[in-house]
């Protein structure tokens, strides 16, 4: 009984260690790679059998050693996988990886190429080749895996896309108001201010001076104007 408990403890510890370890790379099909033989119309390996013997976690990578004769389709849509075709896939659950430079990466059609596909979604992940209108897929060039959470995605695969830049909006222009807003503004615009020397002010000053001078002249006092 104690021996059985020890074995169980070792298994649990091993699983925990694997879940907390660094991400692993898995070469699809092993040494055979992701290759389809057009002469025999058969894939180079039994990919379903290969996948069933592996354990996959978030952050791991599938390495497809392939060539220009095959594609790599990654999908979370079981219907797309079953049809071996992208024709009925109208969602955003499917990605096509190709070994052609200028498409989704690759080396421009060399004889061999390695495509690294990260595992970023928990649960069922489906893969197939769509070459030949799905002929390769229907002849065994496909497999599906179950991805466990493990220790989660590493930071390099868990970064949200940067937000789009926000264009600067100029402040709204204030309408010009022709109506003076204060007495000081009225003065600034050229209207006479208090204590100014306009015609009315001059006439008032002359009248005041005459009122002062005329009584003096009547008393015989020399006028200040003389």
Coordinates of N, CA and C in Angstrom, one line a residue:
X1 N 0.8 -1.2 0.0 CA 0.0 0.0 0.0 C 0.9 1.3 0.0
X2 N 1.9 1.2 0.8 CA 2.8 2.4 0.9 C 3.6 2.6 -0.4
X3 N 3.9 1.4 -1.1 CA 4.6 1.5 -2.3 C 3.7 2.1 -3.4
X4 N 2.4 1.7 -3.4 CA 1.5 2.3 -4.4 C 1.3 3.8 -4.1
X5 N 1.2 4.2 -2.9 CA 1.1 5.6 -2.6 C 2.3 6.4 -3.1
X6 N 3.5 5.8 -2.9 CA 4.7 6.5 -3.4 C 4.7 6.6 -4.9
X7 N 4.2 5.6 -5.6 CA 4.2 5.7 -7.1 C 3.2 6.8 -7.5
X8 N 2.1 6.9 -6.9 CA 1.1 7.9 -7.2 C 1.7 9.3 -6.9
X9 N 2.4 9.4 -5.8 CA 3.1 10.7 -5.5 C 4.1 11.1 -6.6
X10 N 4.8 10.1 -7.1 CA 5.8 10.4 -8.1 C 5.2 10.8 -9.4
X11 N 4.0 10.2 -9.8 CA 3.3 10.5 -11.0 C 2.8 12.0 -10.9
X12 N 2.2 12.3 -9.7 CA 1.7 13.6 -9.5 C 2.8 14.7 -9.6
X13 N 3.9 14.4 -9.0 CA 5.0 15.3 -9.0 C 5.5 15.5 -10.4
X14 N 5.6 14.4 -11.2 CA 6.1 14.5 -12.6 C 5.1 15.4 -13.4
X15 N 3.8 15.2 -13.2 CA 2.9 16.0 -14.0 C 3.0 17.5 -13.6
X16 N 3.2 17.7 -12.3 CA 3.3 19.1 -11.9 C 4.6 19.7 -12.4
X17 N 5.7 19.0 -12.4 CA 6.9 19.5 -13.0 C 6.8 19.8 -14.4
X18 N 6.1 18.9 -15.2 CA 5.9 19.2 -16.6 C 5.1 20.4 -16.9
X19 N 4.0 20.6 -16.0 CA 3.2 21.8 -16.2 C 3.8 23.1 -15.9
X20 N 4.8 23.0 -15.0 CA 5.5 24.3 -14.6 C 6.8 24.5 -15.3
X21 N 7.2 23.5 -16.1 CA 8.5 23.7 -16.9 C 8.3 24.6 -18.0
X22 N 9.4 24.9 -18.7 CA 9.4 25.7 -19.9 C 8.7 25.0 -21.0
X23 N 8.2 25.8 -22.0 CA 7.5 25.3 -23.1 C 8.3 24.4 -23.9
X24 N 7.7 23.4 -24.5 CA 8.4 22.4 -25.3 C 8.1 22.5 -26.8
X25 N 9.0 22.0 -27.6 CA 8.8 22.0 -29.1 C 8.5 20.6 -29.5
X26 N 7.5 20.4 -30.3 CA 7.2 19.0 -30.8 C 7.2 19.0 -32.4
X27 N 8.1 18.2 -32.9 CA 8.2 18.1 -34.4 C 7.1 17.1 -34.8
X28 N 6.2 17.7 -35.6 CA 5.0 16.9 -36.0 C 5.4 15.7 -36.9
X29 N 5.0 14.5 -36.5 CA 5.4 13.3 -37.3 C 6.8 12.8 -37.0
X30 N 7.5 13.4 -36.0 CA 8.8 13.0 -35.7 C 9.8 13.2 -36.8
X31 N 10.7 12.3 -37.1 CA 11.7 12.4 -38.2 C 11.0 12.5 -39.6
X32 N 9.8 11.9 -39.7 CA 9.2 11.9 -41.0 C 8.8 13.3 -41.5
X33 N 8.5 14.2 -40.5 CA 8.1 15.5 -40.9 C 6.6 15.6 -41.4
X34 N 6.3 16.8 -41.8 CA 4.9 17.1 -42.4 C 5.0 17.0 -43.9
X35 N 5.1 15.8 -44.5 CA 5.4 15.6 -45.9 C 4.3 14.7 -46.5
X36 N 3.9 15.1 -47.7 CA 3.0 14.2 -48.4 C 3.6 13.7 -49.7
X37 N 3.6 12.4 -49.9 CA 4.1 11.8 -51.1 C 3.1 11.7 -52.2
X38 N 3.3 12.6 -53.2 CA 2.3 12.7 -54.3 C 2.3 11.4 -55.1
X39 N 3.4 10.7 -55.2 CA 3.5 9.5 -56.0 C 2.6 8.4 -55.4
X40 N 2.6 8.2 -54.1 CA 1.8 7.2 -53.4 C 0.5 7.7 -52.9
X41 N 0.4 9.0 -52.9 CA -0.8 9.7 -52.4 C -1.1 9.4 -50.9
X42 N 0.1 9.4 -50.2 CA 0.0 9.1 -48.8 C 0.9 10.0 -48.0
X43 N 0.6 10.3 -46.8 CA 1.5 11.1 -45.9 C 2.7 10.3 -45.5
X44 N 3.7 11.0 -45.0 CA 4.9 10.4 -44.6 C 4.8 9.7 -43.2
X45 N 3.8 10.0 -42.5 CA 3.6 9.5 -41.1 C 2.1 9.4 -40.8
X46 N 1.8 8.6 -39.8 CA 0.4 8.5 -39.3 C 0.3 9.6 -38.2
X47 N -0.2 10.8 -38.6 CA -0.1 11.9 -37.7 C -1.1 11.8 -36.5
X48 N -2.2 11.2 -36.8 CA -3.2 11.0 -35.7 C -2.6 10.1 -34.6
X49 N -1.8 9.0 -35.0 CA -1.2 8.2 -34.0 C -0.1 8.9 -33.3
X50 N 0.7 9.7 -34.0 CA 1.8 10.5 -33.4 C 1.2 11.4 -32.3
X51 N 0.1 12.1 -32.7 CA -0.4 13.1 -31.7 C -1.0 12.5 -30.5
X52 N -1.5 11.3 -30.6 CA -2.2 10.6 -29.5 C -1.2 10.2 -28.4
X53 N 0.1 10.2 -28.7 CA 1.2 9.8 -27.8 C 1.8 11.0 -27.1
X54 N 1.4 12.2 -27.4 CA 2.0 13.4 -26.8 C 1.1 14.1 -25.8
X55 N 1.7 14.9 -25.0 CA 1.0 15.7 -24.0 C 1.3 17.2 -24.4
X56 N 0.3 18.0 -24.6 CA 0.5 19.4 -25.0 C 0.0 20.4 -24.0
X57 N 0.7 21.5 -23.8 CA 0.3 22.5 -22.9 C 0.4 23.9 -23.5
X58 N -0.3 24.9 -23.0 CA -0.2 26.2 -23.5 C 1.2 26.7 -23.5
X59 N 1.6 27.3 -24.6 CA 3.0 27.8 -24.7 C 3.9 26.9 -25.4
X60 N 3.5 25.6 -25.6 CA 4.3 24.7 -26.5 C 4.2 25.1 -27.9
X61 N 5.1 24.6 -28.7 CA 5.1 24.8 -30.2 C 5.1 23.5 -30.9
X62 N 4.3 23.5 -32.0 CA 4.3 22.4 -33.0 C 5.2 22.9 -34.1
X63 N 6.2 22.1 -34.4 CA 7.2 22.4 -35.5 C 6.8 21.5 -36.7
X64 N 6.4 22.1 -37.8 CA 6.1 21.4 -39.0 C 7.3 21.5 -40.0
X65 N 8.0 20.3 -40.1 CA 9.0 20.2 -41.1 C 8.4 19.8 -42.4
X66 N 8.2 20.8 -43.3 CA 7.4 20.6 -44.5 C 8.1 21.1 -45.7
X67 N 7.4 21.2 -46.8 CA 7.9 21.8 -48.1 C 6.8 22.5 -48.8
X68 N 7.1 23.0 -50.0 CA 6.2 23.8 -50.7 C 5.0 23.1 -51.2
X69 N 4.9 21.7 -51.0 CA 3.8 20.9 -51.6 C 2.7 20.8 -50.6
X70 N 2.8 21.3 -49.4 CA 1.8 21.2 -48.4 C 1.6 22.5 -47.6
X71 N 0.4 22.6 -47.1 CA 0.1 23.7 -46.2 C -0.2 23.3 -44.8
X72 N -0.2 24.2 -43.9 CA -0.5 23.9 -42.5 C -1.7 24.8 -42.1
X73 N -2.8 24.1 -41.9 CA -4.1 24.8 -41.4 C -4.3 24.5 -40.0
X74 N -4.4 25.6 -39.2 CA -4.7 25.4 -37.7 C -6.1 26.0 -37.5
X75 N -7.0 25.2 -36.9 CA -8.4 25.7 -36.7 C -8.9 25.2 -35.4
X76 N -9.9 25.9 -34.9 CA -10.6 25.5 -33.7 C -12.0 25.1 -34.1
X77 N -12.3 25.0 -35.4 CA -13.6 24.7 -35.9 C -13.6 23.3 -36.4
X78 N -14.3 22.4 -35.6 CA -14.4 21.0 -36.0 C -15.0 20.8 -37.3
X79 N -15.9 21.6 -37.7 CA -16.6 21.4 -39.0 C -15.6 21.6 -40.1
X80 N -14.8 22.7 -40.0 CA -13.8 23.0 -41.0 C -12.8 21.8 -41.1
X81 N -12.4 21.3 -40.0 CA -11.5 20.2 -39.9 C -12.1 19.0 -40.6
X82 N -13.4 18.7 -40.3 CA -14.0 17.5 -40.9 C -14.2 17.6 -42.4
X83 N -14.4 18.9 -42.9 CA -14.5 19.1 -44.4 C -13.2 19.1 -45.1
X84 N -12.1 19.3 -44.4 CA -10.8 19.4 -45.0 C -10.8 20.6 -46.0
X85 N -11.5 21.7 -45.6 CA -11.6 22.8 -46.5 C -11.9 24.1 -45.8
X86 N -11.4 25.2 -46.4 CA -11.6 26.5 -45.8 C -12.8 27.2 -46.4
X87 N -13.4 26.6 -47.4 CA -14.5 27.2 -48.2 C -15.7 27.6 -47.3
X88 N -16.0 26.8 -46.3 CA -17.2 27.1 -45.5 C -16.8 27.8 -44.2
X89 N -15.6 28.2 -44.1 CA -15.1 28.8 -42.8 C -15.2 30.3 -42.9
X90 N -16.2 30.9 -42.3 CA -16.4 32.4 -42.4 C -16.0 33.1 -41.1
X91 N -15.5 32.4 -40.1 CA -15.2 33.0 -38.8 C -13.7 33.3 -38.8
X92 N -13.2 33.6 -37.5 CA -11.8 33.9 -37.3 C -11.2 32.8 -36.5
X93 N -11.6 31.6 -36.6 CA -11.1 30.5 -35.8 C -10.1 29.7 -36.6
X94 N -9.7 30.1 -37.8 CA -8.8 29.3 -38.6 C -7.6 30.2 -39.1
X95 N -6.4 29.6 -39.1 CA -5.2 30.3 -39.6 C -4.5 29.4 -40.5
X96 N -4.1 30.0 -41.7 CA -3.3 29.2 -42.6 C -1.8 29.6 -42.5
X97 N -1.0 28.6 -42.3 CA 0.4 28.8 -42.3 C 1.0 28.2 -43.5
X98 N 1.9 28.9 -44.2 CA 2.5 28.3 -45.4 C 4.0 28.5 -45.4
X99 N 4.7 27.7 -46.2 CA 6.1 27.9 -46.2 C 6.6 28.8 -47.3
X100 N 5.7 29.7 -47.8 CA 6.0 30.6 -48.8 C 6.2 32.0 -48.2
X101 N 7.4 32.6 -48.5 CA 7.6 34.0 -48.0 C 6.7 34.9 -48.7
X102 N 6.2 35.8 -47.9 CA 5.2 36.8 -48.4 C 3.8 36.5 -48.1
X103 N 3.5 35.2 -47.7 CA 2.2 34.8 -47.3 C 2.1 35.0 -45.8
X104 N 2.3 33.8 -45.1 CA 2.3 33.9 -43.6 C 3.6 33.6 -43.1
X105 N 4.7 33.7 -43.9 CA 6.0 33.4 -43.4 C 6.6 32.3 -44.3
X106 N 7.8 31.9 -43.9 CA 8.4 30.8 -44.7 C 9.7 31.3 -45.4
X107 N 10.2 30.4 -46.3 CA 11.5 30.7 -46.9 C 11.4 30.9 -48.4
X108 N 10.3 31.1 -48.9 CA 10.2 31.4 -50.3 C 10.2 30.1 -51.2
X109 N 9.7 29.0 -50.7 CA 9.5 27.8 -51.5 C 10.7 27.0 -51.6
X110 N 11.6 26.9 -50.6 CA 12.7 26.0 -50.6 C 12.2 24.6 -50.5
X111 N 13.1 23.6 -50.7 CA 12.7 22.2 -50.7 C 12.1 21.8 -49.3
X112 N 12.7 22.4 -48.2 CA 12.2 22.1 -46.9 C 12.1 23.4 -46.1
X113 N 11.2 23.4 -45.2 CA 10.9 24.6 -44.3 C 10.4 24.1 -43.0
X114 N 10.7 24.9 -42.0 CA 10.1 24.6 -40.7 C 9.2 25.7 -40.3
X115 N 7.9 25.4 -39.9 CA 6.9 26.3 -39.5 C 6.6 26.1 -38.1
X116 N 6.8 27.1 -37.2 CA 6.5 26.9 -35.8 C 5.2 27.5 -35.5
X117 N 4.3 26.7 -34.9 CA 2.9 27.1 -34.6 C 2.7 27.1 -33.1
X118 N 2.5 28.2 -32.4 CA 2.3 28.2 -31.0 C 1.0 27.7 -30.6
X119 N 0.9 27.1 -29.4 CA -0.4 26.6 -28.9 C -0.8 27.6 -27.8
X120 N -1.9 28.4 -28.2 CA -2.3 29.5 -27.4 C -3.7 29.4 -26.9
X121 N -4.4 28.3 -27.2 CA -5.8 28.1 -26.9 C -6.0 26.8 -26.2
X122 N -6.7 26.8 -25.0 CA -7.0 25.6 -24.3 C -8.0 24.7 -25.2
X123 N -7.9 23.4 -24.9 CA -8.9 22.5 -25.5 C -8.5 22.0 -26.9
X124 N -9.5 21.7 -27.7 CA -9.3 21.0 -29.0 C -8.6 22.0 -30.0
X125 N -7.6 21.5 -30.6 CA -6.9 22.2 -31.7 C -6.8 21.2 -32.9
X126 N -7.1 21.7 -34.1 CA -7.2 20.8 -35.3 C -6.2 21.3 -36.3
X127 N -5.5 20.4 -37.0 CA -4.5 20.7 -38.0 C -4.7 19.8 -39.3
X128 N -4.5 20.4 -40.4 CA -4.6 19.6 -41.7 C -3.9 20.4 -42.8
X129 N -3.7 19.7 -43.9 CA -3.2 20.3 -45.1 C -4.4 20.5 -46.1
X130 N -4.5 21.7 -46.7 CA -5.6 21.9 -47.6 C -5.2 21.8 -49.1
X131 N -4.0 21.4 -49.3 CA -3.4 21.3 -50.7 C -4.3 20.3 -51.5
X132 N -4.4 20.6 -52.8 CA -5.2 19.7 -53.7 C -6.6 19.7 -53.4
X133 N -7.2 20.8 -52.9 CA -8.6 20.9 -52.6 C -9.0 19.9 -51.5
X134 N -8.1 19.7 -50.6 CA -8.3 18.8 -49.4 C -8.0 17.4 -49.7
X135 N -7.4 17.0 -50.8 CA -7.0 15.6 -51.1 C -6.0 15.1 -50.0
X136 N -5.0 15.9 -49.7 CA -4.0 15.5 -48.7 C -4.7 15.2 -47.4
X137 N -5.5 16.1 -47.0 CA -6.2 16.0 -45.7 C -7.1 14.7 -45.7
X138 N -7.8 14.5 -46.7 CA -8.7 13.3 -46.8 C -7.9 12.0 -46.9
X139 N -6.6 12.1 -47.2 CA -5.7 10.9 -47.3 C -4.8 10.8 -46.0
X140 N -5.2 11.5 -45.0 CA -4.5 11.3 -43.7 C -3.6 12.4 -43.2
X141 N -3.5 13.5 -44.0 CA -2.6 14.6 -43.7 C -3.4 15.5 -42.7
X142 N -3.7 15.0 -41.5 CA -4.4 15.8 -40.5 C -4.3 15.1 -39.1
X143 N -4.6 15.9 -38.1 CA -4.6 15.3 -36.7 C -5.2 16.4 -35.8
X144 N -5.6 16.0 -34.7 CA -6.1 17.0 -33.7 C -5.5 16.6 -32.3
X145 N -5.4 17.6 -31.5 CA -4.8 17.5 -30.2 C -5.6 18.2 -29.1
X146 N -5.4 17.9 -27.9 CA -6.1 18.6 -26.7 C -5.0 19.3 -26.0
X147 N -5.1 20.6 -25.9 CA -4.1 21.4 -25.2 C -4.6 21.7 -23.8
X148 N -3.7 21.3 -22.8 CA -4.0 21.6 -21.4 C -3.5 22.9 -21.0
X149 N -4.0 23.5 -19.9 CA -3.6 24.8 -19.4 C -2.2 24.8 -18.9
X150 N -1.8 23.8 -18.1 CA -0.4 23.8 -17.6 C -0.2 25.0 -16.7
X151 N 0.9 25.7 -16.9 CA 1.2 26.9 -16.2 C 0.8 28.2 -16.9
X152 N 0.0 28.0 -18.0 CA -0.5 29.1 -18.7 C 0.4 29.6 -19.8
X153 N 0.0 30.7 -20.5 CA 0.8 31.2 -21.6 C 2.0 32.0 -21.0
X154 N 3.1 31.9 -21.6 CA 4.3 32.7 -21.2 C 4.0 34.2 -21.6
X155 N 4.7 35.1 -21.0 CA 4.4 36.6 -21.3 C 4.6 36.9 -22.8
X156 N 5.5 36.2 -23.5 CA 5.8 36.5 -24.9 C 4.5 36.2 -25.8
X157 N 3.7 35.3 -25.3 CA 2.5 34.9 -26.1 C 1.2 35.4 -25.5
X158 N 1.3 36.2 -24.5 CA 0.1 36.7 -23.8 C 0.0 38.2 -23.7
X159 N 0.6 38.8 -24.7 CA 0.6 40.3 -24.8 C -0.6 40.7 -25.7
X160 N -1.4 41.6 -25.2 CA -2.5 42.1 -26.0 C -2.0 43.0 -27.1
X161 N -2.6 43.1 -28.2 CA -2.2 44.0 -29.3 C -2.2 45.5 -28.8
X162 N -1.3 46.3 -29.3 CA -1.3 47.7 -28.9 C -2.5 48.4 -29.4
X163 N -3.1 49.3 -28.7 CA -4.3 50.0 -29.1 C -3.9 50.9 -30.3
X164 N -4.9 51.1 -31.2 CA -4.6 52.0 -32.4 C -4.4 53.4 -31.9
X165 N -3.5 54.1 -32.6 CA -3.2 55.5 -32.2 C -4.5 56.4 -32.4
X166 N -4.7 57.3 -31.4 CA -5.8 58.2 -31.5 C -5.4 59.5 -32.1
X167 N -6.1 59.9 -33.2 CA -5.7 61.1 -33.9 C -6.0 62.3 -33.0
X168 N -5.1 63.3 -33.0 CA -5.3 64.5 -32.2 C -6.5 65.3 -32.8
X169 N -7.3 65.8 -31.9 CA -8.5 66.6 -32.3 C -8.2 68.0 -31.9
X170 N -8.2 69.0 -32.9 CA -7.9 70.4 -32.6 C -9.1 70.9 -31.8
X171 N -8.8 71.9 -30.9 CA -9.9 72.5 -30.0 C -10.8 73.3 -30.9
X172 N -12.1 73.3 -30.6 CA -13.1 74.0 -31.4 C -12.8 75.5 -31.4
X173 N -13.0 76.2 -32.5 CA -12.8 77.6 -32.6 C -13.9 78.4 -31.9
X174 N -13.6 79.4 -31.1 CA -14.6 80.2 -30.5 C -15.2 81.2 -31.4
X175 N -16.5 81.4 -31.5 CA -17.1 82.4 -32.4 C -16.8 83.8 -31.9
X176 N -16.5 84.7 -32.9 CA -16.2 86.1 -32.6 C -17.5 86.8 -32.3
X177 N -17.5 87.4 -31.1 CA -18.7 88.2 -30.7 C -18.4 89.7 -30.9
X178 N -19.2 90.3 -31.8 CA -19.0 91.7 -32.1 C -19.5 92.6 -31.0
X179 N -20.3 92.1 -30.0 CA -20.9 92.9 -29.0 C -19.9 93.1 -27.8
X180 N -19.5 94.3 -27.4 CA -18.6 94.5 -26.3 C -19.1 93.8 -25.1
X181 N -18.2 93.2 -24.3 CA -18.6 92.4 -23.2 C -18.4 93.2 -21.9
X182 N -17.7 94.4 -21.9 CA -17.6 95.2 -20.7 C -17.3 96.6 -21.0
X183 N -17.4 97.5 -20.0 CA -17.1 98.9 -20.2 C -15.7 99.2 -20.7
X184 N -14.7 98.4 -20.1 CA -13.4 98.6 -20.4 C -13.1 98.2 -21.9
X185 N -13.8 97.2 -22.4 CA -13.7 96.9 -23.8 C -14.3 98.0 -24.7
X186 N -15.4 98.6 -24.2 CA -15.9 99.7 -25.0 C -14.9 100.9 -25.1
X187 N -14.2 101.1 -24.0 CA -13.2 102.2 -24.1 C -12.1 101.8 -25.0
X188 N -11.7 100.5 -25.0 CA -10.6 100.0 -25.8 C -11.0 100.2 -27.3
X189 N -12.2 100.0 -27.6 CA -12.7 100.1 -29.0 C -12.8 101.5 -29.6
X190 N -12.5 102.5 -28.8 CA -12.4 103.9 -29.3 C -13.5 104.8 -28.8
X191 N -14.4 104.3 -28.0 CA -15.5 105.2 -27.4 C -14.8 106.0 -26.4
X192 N -15.4 107.3 -26.1 CA -14.7 108.2 -25.1 C -14.8 107.6 -23.7
X193 N -13.7 107.7 -23.0 CA -13.6 107.2 -21.7 C -13.9 108.3 -20.7
X194 N -14.1 107.9 -19.4 CA -14.3 109.0 -18.4 C -13.0 109.8 -18.3
X195 N -13.3 111.2 -18.2 CA -12.1 112.1 -18.1 C -11.5 112.4 -19.5
X196 N -12.1 112.0 -20.6 CA -11.5 112.2 -21.9 C -11.6 113.7 -22.3
X197 N -11.1 114.0 -23.5 CA -11.1 115.4 -24.0 C -11.9 115.5 -25.3
X198 N -13.0 114.9 -25.4 CA -13.9 115.0 -26.5 C -14.5 116.4 -26.6
X199 N -15.3 116.7 -27.7 CA -15.9 118.0 -27.8 C -16.8 118.4 -26.7
X200 N -17.6 117.5 -26.1 CA -18.5 117.8 -25.0 C -17.7 118.2 -23.8
X201 N -16.6 117.5 -23.5 CA -15.7 117.8 -22.4 C -15.1 119.2 -22.5
X202 N -14.7 119.6 -23.7 CA -14.1 120.9 -24.0 C -15.1 122.0 -23.8
X203 N -16.3 121.8 -24.3 CA -17.3 122.9 -24.1 C -17.7 123.1 -22.7
X204 N -17.7 122.0 -21.9 CA -18.0 122.1 -20.5 C -16.9 122.9 -19.8
X205 N -15.7 122.6 -20.1 CA -14.6 123.3 -19.5 C -14.6 124.8 -19.8
X206 N -14.9 125.2 -21.0 CA -14.9 126.6 -21.4 C -16.1 127.3 -20.7
X207 N -17.2 126.7 -20.6 CA -18.4 127.3 -19.9 C -18.1 127.5 -18.4
X208 N -17.4 126.6 -17.8 CA -17.0 126.7 -16.4 C -16.1 127.9 -16.2
X209 N -15.1 128.1 -17.1 CA -14.2 129.1 -17.0 C -14.8 130.5 -17.1
X210 N -15.8 130.6 -18.0 CA -16.5 131.9 -18.2 C -17.3 132.3 -16.9
X211 N -17.9 131.3 -16.3 CA -18.6 131.6 -15.1 C -17.7 132.1 -14.0
X212 N -16.5 131.7 -14.0 CA -15.5 132.2 -13.0 C -15.0 133.6 -13.4
X213 N -14.8 133.9 -14.6 CA -14.2 135.1 -15.1 C -15.1 136.3 -15.1
X214 N -16.4 136.1 -15.5 CA -17.3 137.2 -15.7 C -17.6 138.0 -14.4
X215 N -17.8 137.3 -13.3 CA -18.0 138.1 -12.0 C -16.8 139.0 -11.7
X216 N -15.6 138.5 -11.9 CA -14.4 139.3 -11.6 C -14.3 140.5 -12.5
X217 N -14.7 140.3 -13.8 CA -14.6 141.5 -14.7 C -15.7 142.6 -14.3
X218 N -16.8 142.1 -13.8 CA -17.8 143.1 -13.4 C -17.4 143.9 -12.2
X219 N -16.5 143.4 -11.3 CA -16.0 144.1 -10.1 C -14.8 144.9 -10.4
X220 N -14.4 144.9 -11.7 CA -13.2 145.7 -12.1 C -11.9 145.0 -11.8
X221 N -12.0 143.8 -11.5 CA -10.7 143.0 -11.3 C -10.3 142.6 -12.7
X222 N -9.0 142.8 -13.0 CA -8.5 142.4 -14.3 C -8.8 140.9 -14.6
X223 N -9.3 140.7 -15.8 CA -9.6 139.3 -16.1 C -8.3 138.5 -16.3
X224 N -8.5 137.3 -15.9 CA -7.4 136.3 -16.0 C -7.1 136.0 -17.5
X225 N -8.1 136.4 -18.3 CA -7.8 136.1 -19.7 C -7.0 137.1 -20.4
X226 N -6.8 138.3 -19.8 CA -6.0 139.4 -20.4 C -4.6 139.1 -20.2

